[in-house]
PDB file of C-alpha atoms in Angstrom:
ATOM      1  CA  SER A   1      25.278 -50.267   9.423  1.00 69.00           C
ATOM      2  CA  ASN A   2      24.098 -48.085  12.375  1.00 76.00           C
ATOM      3  CA  LEU A   3      27.334 -48.098  13.601  1.00 75.00           C
ATOM      4  CA  SER A   4      28.991 -46.971  10.388  1.00 76.00           C
ATOM      5  CA  SER A   5      26.330 -44.164   9.672  1.00 77.00           C
ATOM      6  CA  LEU A   6      27.126 -42.706  13.300  1.00 76.00           C
ATOM      7  CA  GLY A   7      30.955 -42.886  12.278  1.00 74.00           C
ATOM      8  CA  ALA A   8      30.038 -40.963   9.085  1.00 75.00           C
ATOM      9  CA  GLU A   9      28.127 -38.404  11.020  1.00 76.00           C
ATOM     10  CA  ILE A  10      30.759 -37.940  13.620  1.00 77.00           C
ATOM     11  CA  SER A  11      33.387 -37.278  10.826  1.00 68.00           C
ATOM     12  CA  ALA A  12      31.372 -34.962   8.796  1.00 67.00           C
ATOM     13  CA  LEU A  13      30.777 -32.900  11.980  1.00 68.00           C
ATOM     14  CA  GLY A  14      34.347 -33.021  12.878  1.00 66.00           C
ATOM     15  CA  SER A  15      35.214 -31.711   9.528  1.00 61.00           C
ATOM     16  CA  ARG A  16      32.529 -28.852   9.893  1.00 62.00           C
ATOM     17  CA  ILE A  17      34.179 -27.982  13.539  1.00 60.00           C
ATOM     18  CA  SER A  18      37.465 -27.567  11.832  1.00 56.00           C
ATOM     19  CA  ALA A  19      36.335 -25.340   8.973  1.00 53.00           C
ATOM     20  CA  MET A  20      34.522 -23.249  11.396  1.00 54.00           C
ATOM     21  CA  GLU A  21      37.643 -22.995  13.438  1.00 55.00           C
ATOM     22  CA  ARG A  22      39.717 -21.986  10.679  1.00 57.00           C
ATOM     23  CA  MET A  23      37.050 -19.164  10.008  1.00 51.00           C
ATOM     24  CA  LEU A  24      37.271 -17.772  13.437  1.00 54.00           C
ATOM     25  CA  GLU A  25      41.374 -18.287  13.301  1.00 59.00           C
ATOM     26  CA  HIS A  26      41.351 -16.377   9.945  1.00 56.00           C
ATOM     27  CA  PHE A  27      38.718 -13.977  11.008  1.00 79.00           C
ATOM     28  CA  GLU A  28      36.495 -14.565   7.867  1.00 75.00           C
ATOM     29  CA  GLY A  29      33.416 -12.174   7.761  1.00 81.00           C
ATOM     30  CA  TYR A  30      35.366  -9.343   9.430  1.00 88.00           C
ATOM     31  CA  ASN A  31      36.317  -6.284   7.830  1.00 90.00           C
ATOM     32  CA  ILE A  32      39.618  -6.280   5.883  1.00 93.00           C
ATOM     33  CA  SER A  33      41.192  -3.624   8.552  1.00 96.00           C
ATOM     34  CA  VAL A  34      40.326  -6.048  11.641  1.00 95.00           C
ATOM     35  CA  ARG A  35      41.754  -9.108   9.631  1.00 93.00           C
ATOM     36  CA  PHE A  36      44.997  -7.026   8.695  1.00 96.00           C
ATOM     37  CA  ILE A  37      45.545  -6.080  12.443  1.00 97.00           C
ATOM     38  CA  MET A  38      44.672  -9.496  13.824  1.00 95.00           C
ATOM     39  CA  LYS A  39      47.229 -11.006  11.205  1.00 94.00           C
ATOM     40  CA  GLU A  40      50.053  -8.431  12.113  1.00 96.00           C
ATOM     41  CA  SER A  41      49.197  -9.303  15.911  1.00 96.00           C
ATOM     42  CA  GLY A  42      49.382 -12.861  15.439  1.00 93.00           C
ATOM     43  CA  GLY A  43      52.691 -12.300  13.288  1.00 94.00           C
ATOM     44  CA  GLY A  44      54.106 -10.403  16.365  1.00 96.00           C
ATOM     45  CA  ARG A  45      54.222  -7.175  14.553  1.00 97.00           C
ATOM     46  CA  LEU A  46      51.768  -5.550  16.625  1.00 97.00           C
ATOM     47  CA  HIS A  47      51.528  -5.815  20.319  1.00 98.00           C
ATOM     48  CA  GLY A  48      48.757  -5.332  22.805  1.00 98.00           C
ATOM     49  CA  ILE A  49      46.260  -6.404  20.694  1.00 98.00           C
ATOM     50  CA  HIS A  50      43.466  -8.417  22.497  1.00 98.00           C
ATOM     51  CA  GLY A  51      41.139  -8.727  19.434  1.00 96.00           C
ATOM     52  CA  PRO A  52      37.643  -7.773  18.195  1.00 95.00           C
ATOM     53  CA  LEU A  53      35.159  -7.250  21.096  1.00 95.00           C
ATOM     54  CA  SER A  54      33.076 -10.162  19.436  1.00 93.00           C
ATOM     55  CA  HIS A  55      35.916 -12.679  20.523  1.00 92.00           C
ATOM     56  CA  LEU A  56      36.081 -11.240  24.000  1.00 95.00           C
ATOM     57  CA  ILE A  57      32.444 -11.751  25.151  1.00 95.00           C
ATOM     58  CA  LYS A  58      29.926 -14.354  25.539  1.00 94.00           C
ATOM     59  CA  VAL A  59      26.227 -14.241  25.261  1.00 92.00           C
ATOM     60  CA  ASP A  60      23.356 -16.533  26.093  1.00 92.00           C
ATOM     61  CA  GLU A  61      21.759 -17.656  22.878  1.00 90.00           C
ATOM     62  CA  LYS A  62      18.572 -16.386  23.714  1.00 92.00           C
ATOM     63  CA  TYR A  63      19.880 -12.759  23.988  1.00 91.00           C
ATOM     64  CA  ALA A  64      22.210 -12.966  21.102  1.00 91.00           C
ATOM     65  CA  LEU A  65      20.077 -11.398  18.509  1.00 89.00           C
ATOM     66  CA  ALA A  66      19.189  -8.432  20.575  1.00 88.00           C
ATOM     67  CA  LEU A  67      22.782  -7.983  21.728  1.00 90.00           C
ATOM     68  CA  GLU A  68      24.163  -8.434  18.250  1.00 89.00           C
ATOM     69  CA  THR A  69      21.653  -5.833  16.909  1.00 88.00           C
ATOM     70  CA  SER A  70      22.361  -3.355  19.699  1.00 88.00           C
ATOM     71  CA  MET A  71      26.184  -3.587  19.383  1.00 90.00           C
ATOM     72  CA  GLY A  72      26.247  -3.513  15.451  1.00 88.00           C
ATOM     73  CA  ALA A  73      29.565  -2.687  14.074  1.00 89.00           C
ATOM     74  CA  ALA A  74      31.036  -2.231  17.647  1.00 93.00           C
ATOM     75  CA  LEU A  75      31.451  -6.008  17.632  1.00 93.00           C
ATOM     76  CA  GLN A  76      34.326  -5.740  15.205  1.00 94.00           C
ATOM     77  CA  ASN A  77      36.057  -2.835  17.070  1.00 96.00           C
ATOM     78  CA  ILE A  78      39.440  -4.118  18.413  1.00 97.00           C
ATOM     79  CA  VAL A  79      40.372  -4.036  22.150  1.00 98.00           C
ATOM     80  CA  THR A  80      43.927  -2.959  22.982  1.00 98.00           C
ATOM     81  CA  SER A  81      46.031  -2.723  26.140  1.00 98.00           C
ATOM     82  CA  ASP A  82      46.530   0.882  25.995  1.00 98.00           C
ATOM     83  CA  GLU A  83      46.447   3.891  23.670  1.00 98.00           C
ATOM     84  CA  ALA A  84      49.938   3.196  22.405  1.00 98.00           C
ATOM     85  CA  SER A  85      48.835  -0.305  21.025  1.00 98.00           C
ATOM     86  CA  ALA A  86      45.900   1.607  19.267  1.00 98.00           C
ATOM     87  CA  LYS A  87      48.229   4.315  17.862  1.00 98.00           C
ATOM     88  CA  ALA A  88      50.732   1.570  16.349  1.00 98.00           C
ATOM     89  CA  ALA A  89      47.824  -0.270  15.075  1.00 98.00           C
ATOM     90  CA  ILE A  90      46.628   2.861  13.308  1.00 98.00           C
ATOM     91  CA  ALA A  91      49.923   3.705  11.955  1.00 98.00           C
ATOM     92  CA  ALA A  92      50.281   0.097  10.457  1.00 98.00           C
ATOM     93  CA  LEU A  93      46.924   0.319   8.898  1.00 97.00           C
ATOM     94  CA  LYS A  94      47.868   3.818   7.442  1.00 97.00           C
ATOM     95  CA  ARG A  95      51.115   2.402   6.280  1.00 96.00           C
ATOM     96  CA  GLN A  96      49.602  -0.504   4.283  1.00 96.00           C
ATOM     97  CA  GLY A  97      46.444   1.373   3.371  1.00 96.00           C
ATOM     98  CA  ALA A  98      44.535  -1.413   5.021  1.00 96.00           C
ATOM     99  CA  GLY A  99      41.629   0.573   5.758  1.00 95.00           C
ATOM    100  CA  ARG A 100      40.202   1.870   8.931  1.00 95.00           C
ATOM    101  CA  ALA A 101      39.188   0.532  12.374  1.00 97.00           C
ATOM    102  CA  THR A 102      37.895   1.469  15.859  1.00 97.00           C
ATOM    103  CA  PHE A 103      40.043   0.681  18.919  1.00 98.00           C
ATOM    104  CA  TYR A 104      38.876   0.342  22.571  1.00 98.00           C
ATOM    105  CA  PRO A 105      42.212   0.783  24.621  1.00 98.00           C
ATOM    106  CA  ILE A 106      41.541  -0.831  28.199  1.00 98.00           C
ATOM    107  CA  THR A 107      43.412   1.958  29.863  1.00 97.00           C
ATOM    108  CA  THR A 108      41.074   4.774  28.741  1.00 96.00           C
ATOM    109  CA  VAL A 109      37.700   3.558  28.076  1.00 96.00           C
ATOM    110  CA  ARG A 110      35.177   3.901  30.937  1.00 94.00           C
ATOM    111  CA  ALA A 111      31.665   2.829  31.557  1.00 90.00           C
ATOM    112  CA  GLN A 112      28.858   5.335  31.319  1.00 82.00           C
ATOM    113  CA  LYS A 113      26.597   5.937  34.158  1.00 86.00           C
ATOM    114  CA  ARG A 114      23.021   5.083  33.901  1.00 89.00           C
ATOM    115  CA  SER A 115      20.625   7.892  34.763  1.00 87.00           C
ATOM    116  CA  ALA A 116      17.969   7.388  37.591  1.00 88.00           C
ATOM    117  CA  GLU A 117      15.335   7.454  34.717  1.00 87.00           C
ATOM    118  CA  MET A 118      17.135   4.673  32.967  1.00 88.00           C
ATOM    119  CA  GLU A 119      17.548   2.705  36.097  1.00 90.00           C
ATOM    120  CA  SER A 120      13.808   3.085  36.597  1.00 91.00           C
ATOM    121  CA  ALA A 121      13.197   0.877  33.175  1.00 92.00           C
ATOM    122  CA  SER A 122      14.110  -2.197  35.135  1.00 92.00           C
ATOM    123  CA  SER A 123      10.881  -1.984  36.999  1.00 93.00           C
ATOM    124  CA  CYS A 124       8.748  -1.813  33.913  1.00 95.00           C
ATOM    125  CA  LYS A 125       6.931  -5.029  32.523  1.00 97.00           C
ATOM    126  CA  GLY A 126       8.889  -7.153  30.270  1.00 96.00           C
ATOM    127  CA  PHE A 127      12.207  -5.718  31.273  1.00 96.00           C
ATOM    128  CA  ILE A 128      15.071  -8.506  31.081  1.00 95.00           C
ATOM    129  CA  GLY A 129      18.200  -6.334  31.696  1.00 95.00           C
ATOM    130  CA  PHE A 130      20.619  -3.850  30.844  1.00 95.00           C
ATOM    131  CA  ALA A 131      22.625  -5.094  27.660  1.00 94.00           C
ATOM    132  CA  ASP A 132      25.930  -5.143  29.562  1.00 95.00           C
ATOM    133  CA  GLU A 133      24.553  -7.210  32.310  1.00 95.00           C
ATOM    134  CA  LEU A 134      23.579  -9.830  29.878  1.00 95.00           C
ATOM    135  CA  ILE A 135      27.032 -10.079  28.392  1.00 95.00           C
ATOM    136  CA  SER A 136      29.762 -12.364  30.004  1.00 96.00           C
ATOM    137  CA  CYS A 137      33.411 -11.134  29.820  1.00 97.00           C
ATOM    138  CA  ASP A 138      36.915 -11.046  31.631  1.00 97.00           C
ATOM    139  CA  ALA A 139      36.787  -8.299  34.180  1.00 96.00           C
ATOM    140  CA  LYS A 140      39.363  -6.227  32.315  1.00 97.00           C
ATOM    141  CA  TYR A 141      37.016  -5.956  29.464  1.00 97.00           C
ATOM    142  CA  ARG A 142      33.832  -4.918  31.544  1.00 96.00           C
ATOM    143  CA  ASP A 143      34.285  -1.199  31.074  1.00 96.00           C
ATOM    144  CA  ILE A 144      34.280  -1.270  27.324  1.00 97.00           C
ATOM    145  CA  VAL A 145      31.262  -3.670  27.382  1.00 96.00           C
ATOM    146  CA  SER A 146      29.476  -1.106  29.650  1.00 95.00           C
ATOM    147  CA  SER A 147      30.486   1.827  27.557  1.00 95.00           C
ATOM    148  CA  VAL A 148      29.184   0.180  24.358  1.00 94.00           C
ATOM    149  CA  VAL A 149      25.895  -1.142  25.707  1.00 93.00           C
ATOM    150  CA  GLY A 150      25.599  -0.274  29.533  1.00 92.00           C
ATOM    151  CA  ARG A 151      22.620   2.241  28.366  1.00 90.00           C
ATOM    152  CA  ILE A 152      20.539  -0.349  26.408  1.00 91.00           C
ATOM    153  CA  CYS A 153      17.653  -1.978  28.014  1.00 93.00           C
ATOM    154  CA  VAL A 154      16.579  -5.263  26.797  1.00 94.00           C
ATOM    155  CA  PHE A 155      12.999  -6.191  26.893  1.00 94.00           C
ATOM    156  CA  ASP A 156      11.131  -9.385  26.149  1.00 94.00           C
ATOM    157  CA  ASN A 157       9.225  -7.801  23.254  1.00 93.00           C
ATOM    158  CA  ILE A 158       8.883  -4.553  21.248  1.00 92.00           C
ATOM    159  CA  ASP A 159       5.681  -3.535  22.733  1.00 96.00           C
ATOM    160  CA  ASN A 160       6.927  -3.855  26.393  1.00 95.00           C
ATOM    161  CA  ALA A 161      10.082  -1.705  25.315  1.00 94.00           C
ATOM    162  CA  SER A 162       8.059   0.904  23.473  1.00 94.00           C
ATOM    163  CA  ASP A 163       5.468   1.305  26.567  1.00 94.00           C
ATOM    164  CA  MET A 164       8.577   2.000  28.720  1.00 93.00           C
ATOM    165  CA  ALA A 165      10.010   4.515  26.346  1.00 91.00           C
ATOM    166  CA  ARG A 166       6.828   6.219  25.663  1.00 92.00           C
ATOM    167  CA  ALA A 167       6.127   6.491  29.513  1.00 90.00           C
ATOM    168  CA  ARG A 168       9.582   8.273  30.135  1.00 86.00           C
ATOM    169  CA  GLY A 169       9.027  10.509  27.035  1.00 84.00           C
ATOM    170  CA  TRP A 170      11.148   8.496  24.715  1.00 84.00           C
ATOM    171  CA  ARG A 171      14.311   9.656  26.951  1.00 78.00           C
ATOM    172  CA  VAL A 172      15.309   6.145  27.570  1.00 74.00           C
TER     173      VAL A 172
END
């Protein structure tokens, strides 16, 4: 009886995993425009589409909420190989009236430099790291991640973050 209940639990978990994989595959929960671009790319009608930023990064679970909050809608922005791929995707969106999307061409997006003042935040109480350093990704996406969140400081709590910002005249 214990074995059969374990078997049923394994079967139920397998079904949940399959359902979640299907949701990921079909980009459920994403904007219509993102789903359209990914469908066109999957069908071979668009080239140079790497996918939404959220599919190209990995984040430690303990920082997930902070990074999701700081990245916001940028998580749905689409990474492309180059400007030509982005332009072709924009043209397809217009042609089909499928909405708008933001694109990050790998060849043109560059990381922003952190100011000395911002770098000094790393010595403050409760500093965990700069957001881009808490995200794992393929090296080719590093500049994009840094351009999106490279100037965001992550702290262990709001009080320490506020103390740091106040001490720097709210410039960080």
